[in-house]
Short mmCIF file of C-alpha atoms and ligand atoms in Angstrom, two decimals:
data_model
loop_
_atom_site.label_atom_id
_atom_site.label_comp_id
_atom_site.label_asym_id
_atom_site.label_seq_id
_atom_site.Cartn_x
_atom_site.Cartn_y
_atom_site.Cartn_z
CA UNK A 1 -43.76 -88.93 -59.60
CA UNK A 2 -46.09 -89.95 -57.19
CA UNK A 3 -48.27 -86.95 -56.35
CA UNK A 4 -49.95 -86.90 -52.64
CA UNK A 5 -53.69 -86.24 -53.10
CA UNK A 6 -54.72 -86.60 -49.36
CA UNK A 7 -53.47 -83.12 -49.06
CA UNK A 8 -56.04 -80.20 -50.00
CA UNK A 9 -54.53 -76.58 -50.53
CA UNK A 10 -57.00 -74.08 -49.40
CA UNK A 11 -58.07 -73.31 -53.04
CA UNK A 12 -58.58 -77.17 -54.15
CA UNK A 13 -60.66 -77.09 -50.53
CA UNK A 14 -62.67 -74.34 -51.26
CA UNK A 15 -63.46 -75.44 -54.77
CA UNK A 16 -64.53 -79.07 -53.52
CA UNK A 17 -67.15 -77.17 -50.92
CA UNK A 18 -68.30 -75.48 -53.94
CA UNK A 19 -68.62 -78.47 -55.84
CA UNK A 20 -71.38 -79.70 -53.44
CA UNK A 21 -73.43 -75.97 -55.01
CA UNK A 22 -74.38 -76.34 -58.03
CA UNK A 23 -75.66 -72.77 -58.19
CA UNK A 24 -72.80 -71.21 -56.19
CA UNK A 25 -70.55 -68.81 -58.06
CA UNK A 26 -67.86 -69.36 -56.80
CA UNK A 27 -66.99 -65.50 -55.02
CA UNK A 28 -66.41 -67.04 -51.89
CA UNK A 29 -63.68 -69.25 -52.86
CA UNK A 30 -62.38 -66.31 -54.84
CA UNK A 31 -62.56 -64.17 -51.52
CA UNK A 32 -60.93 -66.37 -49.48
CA UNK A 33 -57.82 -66.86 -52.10
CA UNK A 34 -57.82 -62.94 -52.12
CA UNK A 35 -57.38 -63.78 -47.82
CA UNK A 36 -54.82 -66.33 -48.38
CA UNK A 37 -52.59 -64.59 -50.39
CA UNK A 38 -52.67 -61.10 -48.29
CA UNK A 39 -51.75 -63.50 -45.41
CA UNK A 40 -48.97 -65.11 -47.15
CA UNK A 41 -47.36 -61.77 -48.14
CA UNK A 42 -47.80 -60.62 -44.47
CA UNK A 43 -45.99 -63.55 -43.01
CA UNK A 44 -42.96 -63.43 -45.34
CA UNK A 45 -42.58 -59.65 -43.79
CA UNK A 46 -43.66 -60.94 -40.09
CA UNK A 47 -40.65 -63.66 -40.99
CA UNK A 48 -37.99 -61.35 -41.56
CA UNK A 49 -39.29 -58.72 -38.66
CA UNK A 50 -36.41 -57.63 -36.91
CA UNK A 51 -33.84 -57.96 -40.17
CA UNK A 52 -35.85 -54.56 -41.58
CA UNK A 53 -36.97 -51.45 -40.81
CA UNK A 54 -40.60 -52.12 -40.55
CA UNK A 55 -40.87 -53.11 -36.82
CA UNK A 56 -41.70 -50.60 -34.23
CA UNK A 57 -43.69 -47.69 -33.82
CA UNK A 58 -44.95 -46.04 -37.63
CA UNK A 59 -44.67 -42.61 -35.11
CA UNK A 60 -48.94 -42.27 -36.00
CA UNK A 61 -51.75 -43.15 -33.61
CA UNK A 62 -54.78 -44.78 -34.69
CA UNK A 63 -58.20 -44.05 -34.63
CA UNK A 64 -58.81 -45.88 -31.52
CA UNK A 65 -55.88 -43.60 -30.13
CA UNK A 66 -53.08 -46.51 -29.74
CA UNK A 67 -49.82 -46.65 -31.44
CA UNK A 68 -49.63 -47.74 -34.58
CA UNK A 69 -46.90 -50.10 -35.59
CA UNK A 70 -45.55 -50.25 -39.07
CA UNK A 71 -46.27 -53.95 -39.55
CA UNK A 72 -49.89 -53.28 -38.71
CA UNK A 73 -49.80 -50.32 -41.89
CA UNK A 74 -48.09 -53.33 -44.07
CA UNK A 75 -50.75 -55.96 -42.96
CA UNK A 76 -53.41 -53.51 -43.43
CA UNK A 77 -52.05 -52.39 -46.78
CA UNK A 78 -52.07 -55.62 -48.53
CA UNK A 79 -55.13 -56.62 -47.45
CA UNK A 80 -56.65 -53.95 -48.47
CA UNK A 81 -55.43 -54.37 -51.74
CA UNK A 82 -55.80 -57.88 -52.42
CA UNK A 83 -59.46 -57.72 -52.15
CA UNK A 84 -59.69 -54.10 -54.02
CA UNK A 85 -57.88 -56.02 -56.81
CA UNK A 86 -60.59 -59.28 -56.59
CA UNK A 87 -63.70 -59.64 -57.61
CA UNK A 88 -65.78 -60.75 -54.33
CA UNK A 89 -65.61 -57.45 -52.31
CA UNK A 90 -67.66 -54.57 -52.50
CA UNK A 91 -65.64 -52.76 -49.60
CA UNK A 92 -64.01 -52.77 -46.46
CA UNK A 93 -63.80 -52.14 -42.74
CA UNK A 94 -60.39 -51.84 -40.86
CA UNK A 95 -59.10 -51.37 -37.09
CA UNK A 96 -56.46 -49.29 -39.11
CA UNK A 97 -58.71 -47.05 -40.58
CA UNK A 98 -61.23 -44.71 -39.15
CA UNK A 99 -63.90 -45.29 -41.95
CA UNK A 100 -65.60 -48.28 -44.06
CA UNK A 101 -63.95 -48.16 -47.32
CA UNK A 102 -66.36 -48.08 -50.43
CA UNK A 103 -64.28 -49.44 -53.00
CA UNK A 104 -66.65 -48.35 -56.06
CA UNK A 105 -65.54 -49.60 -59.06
CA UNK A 106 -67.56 -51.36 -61.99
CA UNK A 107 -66.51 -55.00 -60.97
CA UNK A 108 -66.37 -54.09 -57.01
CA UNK A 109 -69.81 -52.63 -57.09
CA UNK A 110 -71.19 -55.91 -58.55
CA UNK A 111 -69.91 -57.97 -55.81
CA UNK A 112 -71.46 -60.02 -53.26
CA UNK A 113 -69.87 -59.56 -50.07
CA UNK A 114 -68.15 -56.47 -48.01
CA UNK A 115 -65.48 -57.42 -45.42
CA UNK A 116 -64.30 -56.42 -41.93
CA UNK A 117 -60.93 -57.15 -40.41
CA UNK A 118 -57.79 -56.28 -38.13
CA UNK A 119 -55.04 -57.15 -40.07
CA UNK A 120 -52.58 -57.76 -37.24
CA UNK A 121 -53.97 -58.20 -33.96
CA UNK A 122 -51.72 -58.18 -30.95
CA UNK A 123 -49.38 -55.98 -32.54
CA UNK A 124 -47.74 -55.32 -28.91
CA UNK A 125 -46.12 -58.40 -29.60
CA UNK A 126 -44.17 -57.92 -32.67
CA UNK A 127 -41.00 -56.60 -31.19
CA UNK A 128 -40.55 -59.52 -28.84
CA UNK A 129 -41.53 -62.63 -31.50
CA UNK A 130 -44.96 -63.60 -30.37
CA UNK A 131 -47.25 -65.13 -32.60
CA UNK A 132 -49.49 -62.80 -33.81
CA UNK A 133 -52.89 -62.99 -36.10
CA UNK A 134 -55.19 -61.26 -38.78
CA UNK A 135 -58.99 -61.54 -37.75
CA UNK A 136 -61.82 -61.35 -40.69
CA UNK A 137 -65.12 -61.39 -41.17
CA UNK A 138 -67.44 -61.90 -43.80
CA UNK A 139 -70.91 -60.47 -45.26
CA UNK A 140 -73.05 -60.78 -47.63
CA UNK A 141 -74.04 -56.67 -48.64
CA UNK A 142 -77.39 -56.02 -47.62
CA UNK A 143 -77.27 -53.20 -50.30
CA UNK A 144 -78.22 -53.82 -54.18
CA UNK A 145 -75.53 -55.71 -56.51
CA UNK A 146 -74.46 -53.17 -58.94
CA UNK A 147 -74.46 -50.01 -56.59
CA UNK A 148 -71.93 -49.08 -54.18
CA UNK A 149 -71.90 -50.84 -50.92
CA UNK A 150 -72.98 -49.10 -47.96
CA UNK A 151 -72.85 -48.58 -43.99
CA UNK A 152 -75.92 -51.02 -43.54
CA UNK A 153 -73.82 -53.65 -45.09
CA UNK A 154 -70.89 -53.68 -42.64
CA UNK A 155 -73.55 -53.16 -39.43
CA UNK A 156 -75.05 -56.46 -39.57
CA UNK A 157 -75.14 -58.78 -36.25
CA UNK A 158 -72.76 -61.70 -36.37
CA UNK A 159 -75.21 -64.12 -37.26
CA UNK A 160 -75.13 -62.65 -40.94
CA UNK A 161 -71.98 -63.15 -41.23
CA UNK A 162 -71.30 -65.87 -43.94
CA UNK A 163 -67.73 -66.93 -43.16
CA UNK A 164 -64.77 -65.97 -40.43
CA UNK A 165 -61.19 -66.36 -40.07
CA UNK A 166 -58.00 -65.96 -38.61
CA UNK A 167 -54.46 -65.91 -40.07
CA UNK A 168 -52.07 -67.02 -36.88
CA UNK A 169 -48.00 -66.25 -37.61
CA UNK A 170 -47.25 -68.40 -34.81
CA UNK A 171 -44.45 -71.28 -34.56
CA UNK A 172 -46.19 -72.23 -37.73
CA UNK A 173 -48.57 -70.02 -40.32
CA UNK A 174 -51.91 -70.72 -40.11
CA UNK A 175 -55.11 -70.16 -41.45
CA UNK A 176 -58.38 -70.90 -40.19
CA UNK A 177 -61.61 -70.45 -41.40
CA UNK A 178 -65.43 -70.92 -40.52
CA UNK A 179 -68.71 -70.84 -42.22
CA UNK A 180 -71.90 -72.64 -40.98
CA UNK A 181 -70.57 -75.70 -42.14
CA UNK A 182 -67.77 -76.07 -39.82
CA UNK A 183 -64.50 -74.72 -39.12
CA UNK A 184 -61.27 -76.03 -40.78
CA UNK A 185 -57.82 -75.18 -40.64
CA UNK A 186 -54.95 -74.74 -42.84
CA UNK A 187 -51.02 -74.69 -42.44
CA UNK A 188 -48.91 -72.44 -45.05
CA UNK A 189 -46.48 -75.50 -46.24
CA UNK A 190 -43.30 -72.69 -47.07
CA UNK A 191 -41.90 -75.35 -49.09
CA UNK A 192 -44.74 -74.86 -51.82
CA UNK A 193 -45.80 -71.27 -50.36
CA UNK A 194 -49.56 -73.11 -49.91
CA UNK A 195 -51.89 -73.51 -47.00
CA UNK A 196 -52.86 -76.65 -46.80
CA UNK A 197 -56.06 -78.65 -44.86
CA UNK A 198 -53.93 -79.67 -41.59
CA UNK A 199 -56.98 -79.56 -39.18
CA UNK A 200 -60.35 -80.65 -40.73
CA UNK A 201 -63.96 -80.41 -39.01
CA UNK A 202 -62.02 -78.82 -35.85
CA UNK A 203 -64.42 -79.27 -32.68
CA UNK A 204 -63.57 -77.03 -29.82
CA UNK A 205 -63.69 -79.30 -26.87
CA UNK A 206 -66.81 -79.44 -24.50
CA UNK A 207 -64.16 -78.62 -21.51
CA UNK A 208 -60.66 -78.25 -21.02
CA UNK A 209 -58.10 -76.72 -18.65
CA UNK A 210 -56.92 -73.44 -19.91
CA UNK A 211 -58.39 -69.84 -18.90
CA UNK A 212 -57.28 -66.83 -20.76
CA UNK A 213 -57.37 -63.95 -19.08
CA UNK A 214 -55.51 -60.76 -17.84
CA UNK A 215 -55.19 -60.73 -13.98
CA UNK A 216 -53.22 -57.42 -13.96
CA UNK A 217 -56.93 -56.13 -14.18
CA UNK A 218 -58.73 -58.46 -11.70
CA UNK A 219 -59.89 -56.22 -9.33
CA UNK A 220 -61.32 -53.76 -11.72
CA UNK A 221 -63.91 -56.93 -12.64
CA UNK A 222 -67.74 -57.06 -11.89
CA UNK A 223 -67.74 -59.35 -8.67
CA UNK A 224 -69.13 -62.71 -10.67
CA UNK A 225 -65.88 -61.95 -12.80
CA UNK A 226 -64.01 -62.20 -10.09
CA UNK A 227 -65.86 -65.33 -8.71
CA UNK A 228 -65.43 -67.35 -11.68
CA UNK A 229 -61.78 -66.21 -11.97
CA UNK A 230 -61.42 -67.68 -8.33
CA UNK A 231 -63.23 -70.66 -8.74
CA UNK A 232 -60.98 -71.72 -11.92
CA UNK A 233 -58.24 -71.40 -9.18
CA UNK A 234 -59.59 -73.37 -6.58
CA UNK A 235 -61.11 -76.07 -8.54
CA UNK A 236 -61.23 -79.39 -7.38
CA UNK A 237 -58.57 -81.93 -8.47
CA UNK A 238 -61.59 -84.62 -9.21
CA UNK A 239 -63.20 -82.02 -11.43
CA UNK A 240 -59.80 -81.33 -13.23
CA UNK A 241 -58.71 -78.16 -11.00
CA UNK A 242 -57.32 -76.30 -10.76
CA UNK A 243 -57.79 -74.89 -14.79
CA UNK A 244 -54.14 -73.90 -15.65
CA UNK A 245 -53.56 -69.68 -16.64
CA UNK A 246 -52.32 -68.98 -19.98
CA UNK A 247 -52.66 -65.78 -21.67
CA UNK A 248 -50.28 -64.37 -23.89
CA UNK A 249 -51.81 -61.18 -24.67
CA UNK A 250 -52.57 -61.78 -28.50
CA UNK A 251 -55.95 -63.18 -28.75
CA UNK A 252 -55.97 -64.99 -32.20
CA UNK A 253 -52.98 -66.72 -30.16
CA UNK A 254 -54.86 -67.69 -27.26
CA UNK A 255 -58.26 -68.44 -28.65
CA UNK A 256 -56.14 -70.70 -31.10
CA UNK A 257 -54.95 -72.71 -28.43
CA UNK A 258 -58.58 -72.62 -25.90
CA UNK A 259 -60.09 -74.33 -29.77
CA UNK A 260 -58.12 -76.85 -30.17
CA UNK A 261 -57.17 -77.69 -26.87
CA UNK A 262 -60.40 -77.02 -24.62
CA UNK A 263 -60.41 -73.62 -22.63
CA UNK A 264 -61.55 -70.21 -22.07
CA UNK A 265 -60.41 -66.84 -23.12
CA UNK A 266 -61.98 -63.59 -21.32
CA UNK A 267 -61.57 -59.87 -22.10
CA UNK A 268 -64.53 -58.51 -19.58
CA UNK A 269 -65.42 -54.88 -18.97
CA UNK A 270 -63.36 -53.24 -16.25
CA UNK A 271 -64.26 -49.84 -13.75
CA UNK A 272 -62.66 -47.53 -16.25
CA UNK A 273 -63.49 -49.52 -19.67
CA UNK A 274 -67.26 -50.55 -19.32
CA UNK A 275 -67.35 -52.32 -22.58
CA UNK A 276 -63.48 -53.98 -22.19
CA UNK A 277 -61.06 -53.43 -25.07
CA UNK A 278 -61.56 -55.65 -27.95
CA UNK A 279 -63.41 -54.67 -30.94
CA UNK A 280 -66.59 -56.16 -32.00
CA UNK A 281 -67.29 -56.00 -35.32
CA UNK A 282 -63.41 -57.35 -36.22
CA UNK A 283 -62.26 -58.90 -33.62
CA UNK A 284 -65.23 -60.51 -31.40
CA UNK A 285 -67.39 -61.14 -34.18
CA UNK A 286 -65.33 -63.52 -36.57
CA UNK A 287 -63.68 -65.30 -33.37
CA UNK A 288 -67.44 -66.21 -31.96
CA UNK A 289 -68.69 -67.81 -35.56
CA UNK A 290 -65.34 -69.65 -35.48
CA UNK A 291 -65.61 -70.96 -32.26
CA UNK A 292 -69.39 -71.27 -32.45
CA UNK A 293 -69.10 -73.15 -35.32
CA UNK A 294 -66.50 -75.41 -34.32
CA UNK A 295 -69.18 -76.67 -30.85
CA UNK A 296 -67.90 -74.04 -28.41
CA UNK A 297 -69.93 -70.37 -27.14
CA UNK A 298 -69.15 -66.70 -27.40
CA UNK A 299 -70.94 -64.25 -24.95
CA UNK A 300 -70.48 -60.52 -23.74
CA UNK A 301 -71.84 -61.28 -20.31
CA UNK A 302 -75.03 -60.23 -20.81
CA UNK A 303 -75.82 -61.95 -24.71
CA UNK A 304 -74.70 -63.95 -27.20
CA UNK A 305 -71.86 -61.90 -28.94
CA UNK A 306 -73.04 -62.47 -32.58
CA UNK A 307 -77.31 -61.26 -31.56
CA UNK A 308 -75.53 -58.36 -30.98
CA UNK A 309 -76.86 -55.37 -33.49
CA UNK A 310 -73.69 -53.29 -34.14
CA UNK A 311 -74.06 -49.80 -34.32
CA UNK A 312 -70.52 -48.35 -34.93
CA UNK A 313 -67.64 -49.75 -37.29
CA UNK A 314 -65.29 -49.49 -34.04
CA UNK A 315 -67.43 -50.17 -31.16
CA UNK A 316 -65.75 -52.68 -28.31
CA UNK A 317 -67.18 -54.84 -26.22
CA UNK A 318 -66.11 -57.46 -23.28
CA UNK A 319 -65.88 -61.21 -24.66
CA UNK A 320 -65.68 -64.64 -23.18
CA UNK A 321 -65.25 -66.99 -25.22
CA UNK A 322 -64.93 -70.71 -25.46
CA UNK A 323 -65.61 -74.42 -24.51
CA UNK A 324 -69.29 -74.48 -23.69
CA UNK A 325 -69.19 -76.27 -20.25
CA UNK A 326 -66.93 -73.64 -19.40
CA UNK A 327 -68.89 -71.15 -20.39
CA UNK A 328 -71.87 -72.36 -18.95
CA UNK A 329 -70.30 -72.41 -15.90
CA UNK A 330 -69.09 -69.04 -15.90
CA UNK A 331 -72.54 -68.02 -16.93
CA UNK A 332 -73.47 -69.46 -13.62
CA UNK A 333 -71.43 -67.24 -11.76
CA UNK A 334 -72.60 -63.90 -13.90
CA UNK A 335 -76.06 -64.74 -12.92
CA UNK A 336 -75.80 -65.49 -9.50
CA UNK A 337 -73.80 -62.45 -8.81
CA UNK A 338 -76.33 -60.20 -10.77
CA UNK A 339 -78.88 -61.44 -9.06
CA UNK A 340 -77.23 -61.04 -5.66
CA UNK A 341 -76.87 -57.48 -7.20
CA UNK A 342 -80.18 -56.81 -7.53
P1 AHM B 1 -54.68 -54.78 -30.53
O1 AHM B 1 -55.81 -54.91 -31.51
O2 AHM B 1 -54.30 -53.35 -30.26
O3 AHM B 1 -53.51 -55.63 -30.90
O4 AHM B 1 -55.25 -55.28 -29.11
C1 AHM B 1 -55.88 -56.50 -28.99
C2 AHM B 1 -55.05 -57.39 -28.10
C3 AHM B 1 -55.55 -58.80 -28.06
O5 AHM B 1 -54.91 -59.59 -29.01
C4 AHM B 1 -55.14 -59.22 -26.67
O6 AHM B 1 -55.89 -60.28 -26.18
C5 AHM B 1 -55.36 -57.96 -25.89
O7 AHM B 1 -55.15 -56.91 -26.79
C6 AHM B 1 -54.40 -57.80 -24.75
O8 AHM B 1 -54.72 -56.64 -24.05
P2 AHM B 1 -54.26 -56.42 -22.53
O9 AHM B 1 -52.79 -56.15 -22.59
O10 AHM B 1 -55.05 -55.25 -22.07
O11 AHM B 1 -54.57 -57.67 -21.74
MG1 MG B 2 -56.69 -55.96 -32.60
#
């Protein structure tokens, strides 16, 4: 039998980075096959959604006071579990779950790292098969090895963060994942239930021609919002105008598509919600390494998104994100307009 070795599964990925460590221990790997198979259970359930009770509303609201679907419990569930059961975490954050979770066991308490995550972002989509995603991020715990993790551990700025990822249950499953040496992403082959290295060293294009954004909301944006919004529209054909609108409404989805394909996602601030919707520590966090990582920029308007010292597990804030001439050039447009402002 002729076996094909050009194709890496996750783990035999994850083991060859390790290789190039002599003095690594190998947790990381570990926590990322913890990842991996959470994710696989989830899609096999996001698969059959709409065959089983387990779409829809769970009838409970969660702590950020939106409705809680019963996939998101599931996602959240298994998660949870497959890193309580490892041997890389020391605990948990979750946008299902109003608290960090200290898991605090004998092997948990010696481990190196805590993660943060929403297990199924975009949830709104579920009913009406849209890809949806799982967003993680990473740490290594601040806190001594051998004690129980603590708060200080999960409040760390982006820049800590060793490693980020995404699971995407699109038109195929998908996993990609960051740390500062590059992004890389995998494709669950269902034929051997595997993810395998489909998209190595992926480089978010300097430009492209997508922008991501809601424009139910546009005139609740700051004016340079607005402007840049405007100017995507009326672009120049010679300068690759006009940029082209896509936004689905289920960010892992859209950000998936602005880093491969060139483009820019937005989520800004509006007149009734200041600091926008998304999350920071779970959702813009781990999507800014990624796309960082992979050549591209992440911003809140007014800083980079990972400088940004956290102070609260489920604190939001506005996020544009994306291929760095684009971004520059929105930038452009922030400025001038809080200048004009001044
Ligand atoms: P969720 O965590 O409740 O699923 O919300 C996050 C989602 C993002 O995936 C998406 O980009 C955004 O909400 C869409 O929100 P809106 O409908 O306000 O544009
Ligand atoms: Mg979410």
């Amino acid at each position: 039998m002729v076996v094909n070795r050009k194709i890496l599964t996750l783990d035999e990925f994850t083991i060859q980075q390790l290789r190039q460590f002599p003095t690594a221990t190998g947790e990381l790997s570990s926590l990322l096959r913890d990842m991996g198979l959470a994710a696989k259970r989830v899609n096999v359930e996001v698969n059959k959604a709409g065959l089983v009770d387990i779409l829809g509303d769970a009838g409970s609201i969660n702590v950020q006071g939106e409705d809680v679907k019963k996939l998101d419990i599931f996602a959240n569930n298994q998660f949870m579990g497959a890193l309580q059961h490892g041997i890389s975490c020391a605990g948990i954050g979750s946008e299902e779950l109003e608290d960090f979770v200290i898991f605090d066991d004998e092997v948990s308490n010696n481990s190196k790292y805590v993660v943060l995550f929403d297990p199924l972002d975009g949830s709104g989509n579920i009913d009406v098969n849209i890809s949806i995603g799982t967003i993680f991020s990473v740490f290594r715990r601040v806190s001594p090895k051998g004690t129980p993790c603590t708060k200080e551990d999960f409040l760390q700025p982006g820049n800590k963060q060793v490693a980020a990822g995404y699971i995407i249950y699109g038109s195929s499953t998908m996993l990609v994942y960051a740390t500062k040496r590059g992004a890389n992403g995998f494709t669950l082959d269902p034929s051997i239930g595997e993810f395998c290295l489909s998209h190595p060293n992926i480089q978010c294009p300097a430009t492209g021609n997508f922008y991501s954004v809601n424009h139910g909301y546009f005139f609740k944006y700051d004016k340079g919002v607005q402007k840049y919004i405007t100017a995507c529209q009326q672009k120049p054909k010679s300068e690759g105008g006009p940029y082209t609108q896509r936004y689905i409404g289920s960010m892992v989805a859209d950000v998936h598509r602005n880093l491969l394909k060139g483009g820019i996602f937005m989520y800004p601030g509006t007149t009734d919600r200041p600091n926008g919707k998304l999350r920071l520590l779970y959702e813009c966090n781990p999507l800014a390494f990624i796309v960082e990582m992979a050549g591209g920029r992440a911003t809140n308007g007014q800083q980079r998104v990972l400088d940004v010292q956290p102070h609260q597990l489920h604190q939001r804030s506005p996020l544009f994100i994306g291929s760095r001439q684009m971004m520059d050039e929105l930038e452009n447009y922030l400025k001038e307009t809080n200048e004009a402002n001044f």
